[in-house]
Short mmCIF file of N, CA, C and O in Angstrom, two decimals:
data_model
loop_
_atom_site.label_atom_id
_atom_site.label_comp_id
_atom_site.label_asym_id
_atom_site.label_seq_id
_atom_site.Cartn_x
_atom_site.Cartn_y
_atom_site.Cartn_z
N GLU A 1 0.84 -1.20 0.00
CA GLU A 1 0.00 0.00 0.00
C GLU A 1 0.87 1.24 0.00
O GLU A 1 1.79 1.38 0.80
N VAL A 2 0.59 2.15 -0.91
CA VAL A 2 1.32 3.40 -0.98
C VAL A 2 0.84 4.34 0.12
O VAL A 2 -0.37 4.54 0.30
N GLN A 3 1.78 4.91 0.84
CA GLN A 3 1.42 5.82 1.93
C GLN A 3 2.46 6.92 2.06
O GLN A 3 3.66 6.67 1.90
N LEU A 4 1.98 8.13 2.34
CA LEU A 4 2.84 9.27 2.64
C LEU A 4 2.41 9.81 4.00
O LEU A 4 1.23 10.08 4.20
N VAL A 5 3.38 9.99 4.89
CA VAL A 5 3.05 10.47 6.23
C VAL A 5 3.93 11.66 6.54
O VAL A 5 5.16 11.55 6.61
N GLU A 6 3.30 12.82 6.74
CA GLU A 6 4.02 14.04 7.08
C GLU A 6 4.23 14.13 8.59
O GLU A 6 3.40 13.64 9.37
N SER A 7 5.30 14.80 8.96
CA SER A 7 5.56 15.10 10.36
C SER A 7 6.41 16.36 10.41
O SER A 7 6.97 16.79 9.40
N GLY A 8 6.49 16.94 11.61
CA GLY A 8 7.35 18.10 11.80
C GLY A 8 6.62 19.43 11.81
O GLY A 8 7.24 20.47 11.98
N GLY A 9 5.32 19.40 11.63
CA GLY A 9 4.59 20.65 11.72
C GLY A 9 4.53 21.15 13.15
O GLY A 9 4.95 20.48 14.09
N GLY A 10 4.01 22.35 13.31
CA GLY A 10 3.90 22.92 14.65
C GLY A 10 3.89 24.42 14.60
O GLY A 10 3.53 25.02 13.59
N LEU A 11 4.28 25.01 15.71
CA LEU A 11 4.25 26.46 15.87
C LEU A 11 5.66 27.04 15.77
O LEU A 11 6.60 26.48 16.36
N ALA A 12 5.79 28.10 15.00
CA ALA A 12 7.07 28.80 14.89
C ALA A 12 6.82 30.30 14.94
O ALA A 12 5.71 30.76 14.65
N SER A 13 7.83 31.03 15.31
CA SER A 13 7.75 32.49 15.30
C SER A 13 8.18 33.01 13.93
O SER A 13 8.95 32.35 13.21
N ALA A 14 7.68 34.17 13.58
CA ALA A 14 8.10 34.80 12.33
C ALA A 14 9.63 34.93 12.32
O ALA A 14 10.24 35.32 13.33
N GLY A 15 10.22 34.58 11.21
CA GLY A 15 11.67 34.59 11.09
C GLY A 15 12.33 33.29 11.48
O GLY A 15 13.52 33.10 11.25
N GLY A 16 11.56 32.39 12.06
CA GLY A 16 12.09 31.11 12.49
C GLY A 16 12.08 30.05 11.40
O GLY A 16 11.81 30.36 10.23
N SER A 17 12.36 28.82 11.82
CA SER A 17 12.48 27.71 10.87
C SER A 17 11.73 26.48 11.37
O SER A 17 11.58 26.29 12.59
N LEU A 18 11.29 25.68 10.44
CA LEU A 18 10.74 24.36 10.71
C LEU A 18 11.15 23.44 9.57
O LEU A 18 11.39 23.92 8.45
N ARG A 19 11.22 22.15 9.86
CA ARG A 19 11.48 21.18 8.80
C ARG A 19 10.37 20.14 8.81
O ARG A 19 10.14 19.47 9.82
N LEU A 20 9.71 20.02 7.69
CA LEU A 20 8.70 18.99 7.51
C LEU A 20 9.33 17.75 6.89
O LEU A 20 10.22 17.86 6.05
N SER A 21 8.85 16.60 7.32
CA SER A 21 9.29 15.32 6.76
C SER A 21 8.10 14.63 6.11
O SER A 21 6.97 14.75 6.57
N CYS A 22 8.37 13.89 5.06
CA CYS A 22 7.34 13.11 4.37
C CYS A 22 7.92 11.71 4.17
O CYS A 22 8.76 11.50 3.30
N LYS A 23 7.48 10.79 5.01
CA LYS A 23 7.97 9.41 4.96
C LYS A 23 7.10 8.61 4.00
O LYS A 23 5.88 8.54 4.16
N ALA A 24 7.73 8.01 3.01
CA ALA A 24 7.00 7.22 2.02
C ALA A 24 7.10 5.73 2.33
O ALA A 24 8.14 5.26 2.79
N SER A 25 6.04 5.02 2.05
CA SER A 25 6.05 3.56 2.12
C SER A 25 5.26 3.00 0.94
O SER A 25 4.36 3.66 0.42
N GLY A 26 5.63 1.82 0.52
CA GLY A 26 4.95 1.21 -0.61
C GLY A 26 5.53 1.58 -1.96
O GLY A 26 5.10 1.06 -2.99
N PHE A 27 6.46 2.51 -1.97
CA PHE A 27 7.16 2.88 -3.19
C PHE A 27 8.47 3.57 -2.81
O PHE A 27 8.67 3.95 -1.65
N THR A 28 9.34 3.72 -3.77
CA THR A 28 10.64 4.36 -3.56
C THR A 28 10.56 5.80 -4.03
O THR A 28 10.18 6.07 -5.18
N VAL A 29 10.93 6.75 -3.18
CA VAL A 29 10.78 8.16 -3.53
C VAL A 29 11.60 8.53 -4.75
O VAL A 29 11.24 9.43 -5.50
N ASP A 30 12.69 7.81 -4.97
CA ASP A 30 13.54 8.12 -6.11
C ASP A 30 12.86 7.80 -7.43
O ASP A 30 13.28 8.28 -8.49
N ASP A 31 11.80 6.99 -7.39
CA ASP A 31 11.08 6.62 -8.61
C ASP A 31 9.93 7.57 -8.93
O ASP A 31 9.28 7.42 -9.97
N TYR A 32 9.68 8.52 -8.06
CA TYR A 32 8.54 9.42 -8.21
C TYR A 32 9.00 10.87 -8.13
O TYR A 32 9.98 11.18 -7.45
N ALA A 33 8.25 11.74 -8.78
CA ALA A 33 8.35 13.16 -8.49
C ALA A 33 7.59 13.42 -7.19
O ALA A 33 6.49 12.89 -6.99
N ILE A 34 8.20 14.19 -6.29
CA ILE A 34 7.61 14.46 -4.98
C ILE A 34 7.41 15.97 -4.84
O ILE A 34 8.32 16.75 -5.18
N GLY A 35 6.28 16.35 -4.31
CA GLY A 35 6.02 17.77 -4.16
C GLY A 35 5.39 18.11 -2.83
O GLY A 35 4.93 17.23 -2.10
N TRP A 36 5.42 19.39 -2.51
CA TRP A 36 4.76 19.93 -1.32
C TRP A 36 3.72 20.95 -1.76
O TRP A 36 4.01 21.81 -2.61
N PHE A 37 2.56 20.85 -1.17
CA PHE A 37 1.48 21.78 -1.38
C PHE A 37 1.08 22.34 -0.01
O PHE A 37 1.41 21.75 1.02
N ARG A 38 0.35 23.43 -0.03
CA ARG A 38 -0.18 23.93 1.23
C ARG A 38 -1.55 24.56 1.00
O ARG A 38 -1.86 25.02 -0.10
N GLN A 39 -2.34 24.58 2.05
CA GLN A 39 -3.66 25.19 1.98
C GLN A 39 -3.91 25.98 3.25
O GLN A 39 -3.98 25.39 4.34
N ALA A 40 -4.03 27.27 3.09
CA ALA A 40 -4.37 28.14 4.21
C ALA A 40 -5.89 28.20 4.35
O ALA A 40 -6.63 27.91 3.40
N ALA A 41 -6.34 28.56 5.52
CA ALA A 41 -7.78 28.61 5.79
C ALA A 41 -8.47 29.55 4.81
O ALA A 41 -8.04 30.69 4.62
N GLY A 42 -9.50 29.05 4.18
CA GLY A 42 -10.28 29.86 3.26
C GLY A 42 -9.66 30.08 1.90
O GLY A 42 -10.18 30.86 1.10
N LYS A 43 -8.54 29.41 1.63
CA LYS A 43 -7.86 29.60 0.35
C LYS A 43 -7.72 28.28 -0.39
O LYS A 43 -7.86 27.21 0.19
N GLU A 44 -7.43 28.37 -1.68
CA GLU A 44 -7.20 27.16 -2.48
C GLU A 44 -5.84 26.57 -2.16
O GLU A 44 -4.92 27.26 -1.70
N ARG A 45 -5.72 25.29 -2.42
CA ARG A 45 -4.44 24.64 -2.21
C ARG A 45 -3.43 25.17 -3.23
O ARG A 45 -3.74 25.37 -4.40
N GLU A 46 -2.20 25.35 -2.75
CA GLU A 46 -1.13 25.97 -3.56
C GLU A 46 0.05 25.01 -3.63
O GLU A 46 0.50 24.48 -2.62
N ARG A 47 0.57 24.79 -4.84
CA ARG A 47 1.78 23.99 -4.95
C ARG A 47 2.97 24.88 -4.69
O ARG A 47 3.03 25.99 -5.24
N ILE A 48 3.89 24.45 -3.85
CA ILE A 48 4.97 25.34 -3.45
C ILE A 48 6.35 24.81 -3.77
O ILE A 48 7.29 25.60 -3.92
N ALA A 49 6.55 23.50 -3.85
CA ALA A 49 7.87 22.97 -4.12
C ALA A 49 7.75 21.56 -4.68
O ALA A 49 6.79 20.85 -4.36
N ALA A 50 8.72 21.17 -5.48
CA ALA A 50 8.73 19.81 -6.02
C ALA A 50 10.13 19.44 -6.45
O ALA A 50 10.95 20.32 -6.75
N MET A 51 10.39 18.13 -6.46
CA MET A 51 11.64 17.64 -6.98
C MET A 51 11.38 16.45 -7.87
O MET A 51 10.47 15.66 -7.62
N SER A 52 12.17 16.35 -8.92
CA SER A 52 11.95 15.29 -9.89
C SER A 52 12.45 13.95 -9.37
O SER A 52 13.16 13.87 -8.36
N SER A 53 12.07 12.91 -10.04
CA SER A 53 12.53 11.57 -9.71
C SER A 53 14.00 11.40 -10.10
O SER A 53 14.61 12.32 -10.65
N SER A 54 14.55 10.27 -9.74
CA SER A 54 15.92 9.91 -10.12
C SER A 54 16.94 10.95 -9.64
O SER A 54 17.71 11.48 -10.43
N GLY A 55 16.91 11.22 -8.36
CA GLY A 55 17.91 12.10 -7.78
C GLY A 55 17.49 13.53 -7.62
O GLY A 55 18.25 14.34 -7.08
N GLY A 56 16.31 13.87 -8.06
CA GLY A 56 15.80 15.22 -7.83
C GLY A 56 16.64 16.31 -8.46
O GLY A 56 16.82 17.38 -7.89
N THR A 57 17.14 16.06 -9.65
CA THR A 57 18.00 17.05 -10.29
C THR A 57 17.24 18.29 -10.73
O THR A 57 17.84 19.35 -10.94
N THR A 58 15.95 18.17 -10.87
CA THR A 58 15.11 19.31 -11.24
C THR A 58 14.22 19.65 -10.07
O THR A 58 13.60 18.77 -9.47
N THR A 59 14.19 20.92 -9.71
CA THR A 59 13.32 21.36 -8.62
C THR A 59 12.43 22.51 -9.09
O THR A 59 12.74 23.20 -10.07
N TYR A 60 11.36 22.68 -8.36
CA TYR A 60 10.41 23.77 -8.61
C TYR A 60 10.09 24.43 -7.28
O TYR A 60 9.92 23.75 -6.26
N TYR A 61 10.03 25.74 -7.28
CA TYR A 61 9.57 26.50 -6.12
C TYR A 61 8.61 27.59 -6.60
O TYR A 61 8.87 28.25 -7.60
N SER A 62 7.56 27.78 -5.83
CA SER A 62 6.66 28.88 -6.15
C SER A 62 7.32 30.19 -5.77
O SER A 62 8.26 30.24 -4.96
N HIS A 63 6.83 31.25 -6.33
CA HIS A 63 7.38 32.57 -6.03
C HIS A 63 7.27 32.89 -4.55
O HIS A 63 8.15 33.55 -3.98
N SER A 64 6.21 32.38 -3.92
CA SER A 64 5.96 32.73 -2.52
C SER A 64 6.98 32.12 -1.56
O SER A 64 7.12 32.61 -0.43
N VAL A 65 7.68 31.07 -1.97
CA VAL A 65 8.62 30.41 -1.05
C VAL A 65 10.05 30.37 -1.57
O VAL A 65 10.97 30.00 -0.82
N LYS A 66 10.25 30.74 -2.81
CA LYS A 66 11.58 30.63 -3.41
C LYS A 66 12.59 31.45 -2.61
O LYS A 66 12.33 32.59 -2.25
N GLY A 67 13.71 30.83 -2.32
CA GLY A 67 14.76 31.48 -1.55
C GLY A 67 14.62 31.28 -0.05
O GLY A 67 15.56 31.58 0.71
N ARG A 68 13.48 30.77 0.40
CA ARG A 68 13.26 30.54 1.83
C ARG A 68 13.06 29.05 2.15
O ARG A 68 13.44 28.60 3.23
N PHE A 69 12.46 28.32 1.23
CA PHE A 69 12.18 26.90 1.46
C PHE A 69 13.09 26.06 0.56
O PHE A 69 13.42 26.46 -0.56
N THR A 70 13.45 24.86 1.06
CA THR A 70 14.30 23.95 0.29
C THR A 70 13.73 22.54 0.38
O THR A 70 13.49 22.04 1.49
N ILE A 71 13.56 21.90 -0.76
CA ILE A 71 13.11 20.51 -0.80
C ILE A 71 14.33 19.62 -0.99
O ILE A 71 15.25 19.95 -1.74
N SER A 72 14.33 18.49 -0.27
CA SER A 72 15.44 17.55 -0.39
C SER A 72 14.92 16.16 -0.05
O SER A 72 13.79 15.99 0.38
N SER A 73 15.77 15.18 -0.28
CA SER A 73 15.36 13.81 0.03
C SER A 73 16.52 13.01 0.61
O SER A 73 17.69 13.35 0.41
N ASP A 74 16.16 11.97 1.33
CA ASP A 74 17.12 11.00 1.85
C ASP A 74 16.61 9.64 1.38
O ASP A 74 15.66 9.10 1.96
N THR A 75 17.22 9.12 0.33
CA THR A 75 16.71 7.88 -0.24
C THR A 75 16.89 6.71 0.70
O THR A 75 16.09 5.76 0.69
N ALA A 76 17.91 6.75 1.55
CA ALA A 76 18.12 5.66 2.52
C ALA A 76 16.95 5.58 3.50
O ALA A 76 16.59 4.49 3.96
N LYS A 77 16.37 6.73 3.82
CA LYS A 77 15.23 6.77 4.73
C LYS A 77 13.90 6.82 3.98
O LYS A 77 12.84 6.87 4.62
N ASN A 78 13.97 6.87 2.65
CA ASN A 78 12.77 6.97 1.81
C ASN A 78 11.88 8.13 2.27
O ASN A 78 10.66 8.00 2.40
N THR A 79 12.53 9.25 2.51
CA THR A 79 11.87 10.42 3.09
C THR A 79 12.23 11.67 2.31
O THR A 79 13.38 11.82 1.87
N VAL A 80 11.26 12.54 2.15
CA VAL A 80 11.46 13.84 1.52
C VAL A 80 11.23 14.92 2.57
O VAL A 80 10.37 14.77 3.45
N TYR A 81 12.02 15.98 2.51
CA TYR A 81 11.97 17.04 3.51
C TYR A 81 11.60 18.38 2.87
O TYR A 81 11.86 18.62 1.68
N LEU A 82 11.05 19.24 3.66
CA LEU A 82 10.86 20.64 3.27
C LEU A 82 11.41 21.49 4.41
O LEU A 82 10.81 21.57 5.48
N GLN A 83 12.58 22.06 4.17
CA GLN A 83 13.18 22.98 5.14
C GLN A 83 12.60 24.35 4.91
O GLN A 83 12.70 24.89 3.79
N MET A 84 12.01 24.91 5.93
CA MET A 84 11.33 26.20 5.82
C MET A 84 12.05 27.21 6.71
O MET A 84 12.05 27.06 7.94
N ASP A 85 12.67 28.18 6.12
CA ASP A 85 13.40 29.23 6.84
C ASP A 85 12.73 30.58 6.62
O ASP A 85 11.93 30.74 5.71
N SER A 86 13.11 31.53 7.45
CA SER A 86 12.56 32.89 7.34
C SER A 86 11.04 32.86 7.25
O SER A 86 10.44 33.51 6.38
N LEU A 87 10.43 32.11 8.13
CA LEU A 87 8.98 31.92 8.09
C LEU A 87 8.25 33.24 8.31
O LEU A 87 8.71 34.12 9.06
N LYS A 88 7.10 33.33 7.66
CA LYS A 88 6.23 34.49 7.76
C LYS A 88 4.85 34.04 8.23
O LYS A 88 4.46 32.88 7.99
N PRO A 89 4.09 34.93 8.86
CA PRO A 89 2.73 34.55 9.28
C PRO A 89 1.89 34.02 8.11
O PRO A 89 1.07 33.12 8.31
N GLU A 90 2.12 34.53 6.92
CA GLU A 90 1.35 34.07 5.76
C GLU A 90 1.74 32.66 5.30
O GLU A 90 1.11 32.11 4.40
N ASP A 91 2.76 32.06 5.91
CA ASP A 91 3.08 30.66 5.65
C ASP A 91 2.20 29.71 6.45
O ASP A 91 2.27 28.49 6.26
N THR A 92 1.39 30.25 7.34
CA THR A 92 0.48 29.42 8.13
C THR A 92 -0.48 28.68 7.22
O THR A 92 -1.18 29.30 6.41
N ALA A 93 -0.49 27.34 7.33
CA ALA A 93 -1.30 26.52 6.43
C ALA A 93 -1.16 25.07 6.85
O ALA A 93 -0.31 24.71 7.66
N VAL A 94 -1.99 24.23 6.26
CA VAL A 94 -1.78 22.79 6.31
C VAL A 94 -0.92 22.41 5.11
O VAL A 94 -1.24 22.78 3.98
N TYR A 95 0.16 21.72 5.37
CA TYR A 95 1.12 21.35 4.34
C TYR A 95 0.96 19.87 4.00
O TYR A 95 0.88 19.02 4.89
N TYR A 96 0.92 19.59 2.70
CA TYR A 96 0.73 18.23 2.21
C TYR A 96 1.91 17.84 1.32
O TYR A 96 2.34 18.63 0.48
N CYS A 97 2.38 16.62 1.48
CA CYS A 97 3.30 16.11 0.46
C CYS A 97 2.50 15.24 -0.50
O CYS A 97 1.43 14.71 -0.16
N ALA A 98 3.02 15.13 -1.71
CA ALA A 98 2.32 14.41 -2.76
C ALA A 98 3.34 13.77 -3.69
O ALA A 98 4.47 14.25 -3.80
N ALA A 99 2.92 12.72 -4.35
CA ALA A 99 3.82 11.99 -5.24
C ALA A 99 3.11 11.57 -6.51
O ALA A 99 1.93 11.19 -6.47
N ASP A 100 3.83 11.64 -7.60
CA ASP A 100 3.30 11.18 -8.88
C ASP A 100 4.47 10.76 -9.76
O ASP A 100 5.55 11.35 -9.67
N ARG A 101 4.24 9.79 -10.60
CA ARG A 101 5.31 9.35 -11.51
C ARG A 101 5.62 10.42 -12.56
O ARG A 101 6.72 10.41 -13.14
N HIS A 102 4.68 11.31 -12.79
CA HIS A 102 4.84 12.28 -13.88
C HIS A 102 5.12 13.67 -13.34
O HIS A 102 4.29 14.26 -12.63
N TRP A 103 6.27 14.22 -13.69
CA TRP A 103 6.70 15.54 -13.22
C TRP A 103 5.69 16.62 -13.56
O TRP A 103 5.34 17.44 -12.71
N MET A 104 5.20 16.62 -14.78
CA MET A 104 4.32 17.70 -15.20
C MET A 104 2.98 17.65 -14.48
O MET A 104 2.37 18.69 -14.24
N THR A 105 2.52 16.47 -14.14
CA THR A 105 1.29 16.36 -13.36
C THR A 105 1.48 17.02 -12.01
O THR A 105 0.59 17.72 -11.52
N LEU A 106 2.64 16.84 -11.43
CA LEU A 106 2.90 17.36 -10.09
C LEU A 106 3.11 18.87 -10.09
O LEU A 106 2.67 19.55 -9.17
N VAL A 107 3.77 19.41 -11.10
CA VAL A 107 4.12 20.83 -11.04
C VAL A 107 3.21 21.73 -11.86
O VAL A 107 3.23 22.94 -11.66
N ALA A 108 2.46 21.16 -12.78
CA ALA A 108 1.68 22.03 -13.64
C ALA A 108 0.27 21.52 -13.92
O ALA A 108 -0.57 22.28 -14.41
N GLY A 109 0.03 20.26 -13.62
CA GLY A 109 -1.26 19.69 -13.98
C GLY A 109 -2.33 19.92 -12.93
O GLY A 109 -2.09 20.53 -11.89
N ASP A 110 -3.50 19.45 -13.24
CA ASP A 110 -4.62 19.50 -12.30
C ASP A 110 -4.27 18.60 -11.12
O ASP A 110 -4.04 17.40 -11.28
N GLU A 111 -4.22 19.17 -9.94
CA GLU A 111 -3.77 18.40 -8.77
C GLU A 111 -4.73 17.27 -8.42
O GLU A 111 -4.38 16.38 -7.66
N ARG A 112 -5.94 17.31 -8.97
CA ARG A 112 -6.85 16.19 -8.72
C ARG A 112 -6.31 14.90 -9.31
O ARG A 112 -6.71 13.81 -8.89
N TYR A 113 -5.38 15.01 -10.25
CA TYR A 113 -4.83 13.82 -10.89
C TYR A 113 -3.51 13.38 -10.26
O TYR A 113 -2.91 12.40 -10.71
N VAL A 114 -3.04 14.10 -9.26
CA VAL A 114 -1.83 13.66 -8.55
C VAL A 114 -2.15 12.37 -7.82
O VAL A 114 -3.14 12.26 -7.12
N ALA A 115 -1.25 11.38 -7.95
CA ALA A 115 -1.59 10.02 -7.55
C ALA A 115 -1.71 9.81 -6.05
O ALA A 115 -2.63 9.13 -5.58
N HIS A 116 -0.77 10.35 -5.29
CA HIS A 116 -0.72 10.02 -3.87
C HIS A 116 -0.54 11.27 -3.02
O HIS A 116 0.24 12.16 -3.38
N TRP A 117 -1.24 11.30 -1.90
CA TRP A 117 -1.21 12.45 -0.98
C TRP A 117 -1.00 11.99 0.45
O TRP A 117 -1.50 10.92 0.84
N GLY A 118 -0.31 12.82 1.21
CA GLY A 118 -0.25 12.60 2.64
C GLY A 118 -1.46 13.21 3.32
O GLY A 118 -2.31 13.84 2.69
N GLN A 119 -1.51 13.06 4.64
CA GLN A 119 -2.68 13.51 5.39
C GLN A 119 -2.61 14.97 5.79
O GLN A 119 -3.63 15.55 6.19
N GLY A 120 -1.45 15.57 5.67
CA GLY A 120 -1.29 16.98 6.00
C GLY A 120 -0.68 17.21 7.36
O GLY A 120 -0.86 16.42 8.28
N ALA A 121 0.05 18.31 7.47
CA ALA A 121 0.66 18.73 8.74
C ALA A 121 0.44 20.22 8.89
O ALA A 121 0.73 21.00 7.97
N LEU A 122 -0.05 20.63 10.05
CA LEU A 122 -0.36 22.04 10.29
C LEU A 122 0.90 22.80 10.70
O LEU A 122 1.62 22.38 11.61
N VAL A 123 1.13 23.90 10.03
CA VAL A 123 2.20 24.83 10.38
C VAL A 123 1.57 26.16 10.72
O VAL A 123 0.80 26.71 9.93
N THR A 124 1.89 26.67 11.90
CA THR A 124 1.38 27.96 12.34
C THR A 124 2.56 28.87 12.64
O THR A 124 3.45 28.50 13.41
N VAL A 125 2.56 30.05 12.04
CA VAL A 125 3.64 31.01 12.24
C VAL A 125 3.06 32.24 12.91
O VAL A 125 2.15 32.89 12.37
N SER A 126 3.56 32.54 14.07
CA SER A 126 3.08 33.69 14.83
C SER A 126 3.92 34.93 14.53
O SER A 126 5.13 34.82 14.29
N SER A 127 3.29 36.07 14.59
CA SER A 127 4.00 37.33 14.30
C SER A 127 4.67 37.89 15.54
O SER A 127 4.45 37.42 16.65
#
């Protein structure tokens, strides 16, 4: 069974840092494109970061997080991370990791067609 489990959410102060983890089971992260999305209260879900399969040589960051967030992976742990630095109150949201075999589906396609989703992790940034 394919499963993605996020952890590492919580409360941070503006300017602080948090690291989210996305532990995969049932598949190898190196075989999939992996991405992070977020959804703030009352807003649509937003794709914010992604890395390609086979070593993650290609990455994507949304304008809202570029330069502050970094996506990475540890294939030995079959885990993908989102390091979030210089946090802002507007980063407050539920963060989801997602996986799909197809890069374009993950970074540009209709997210309803993304194959696998985690359950979400709440990040709250106080001012």
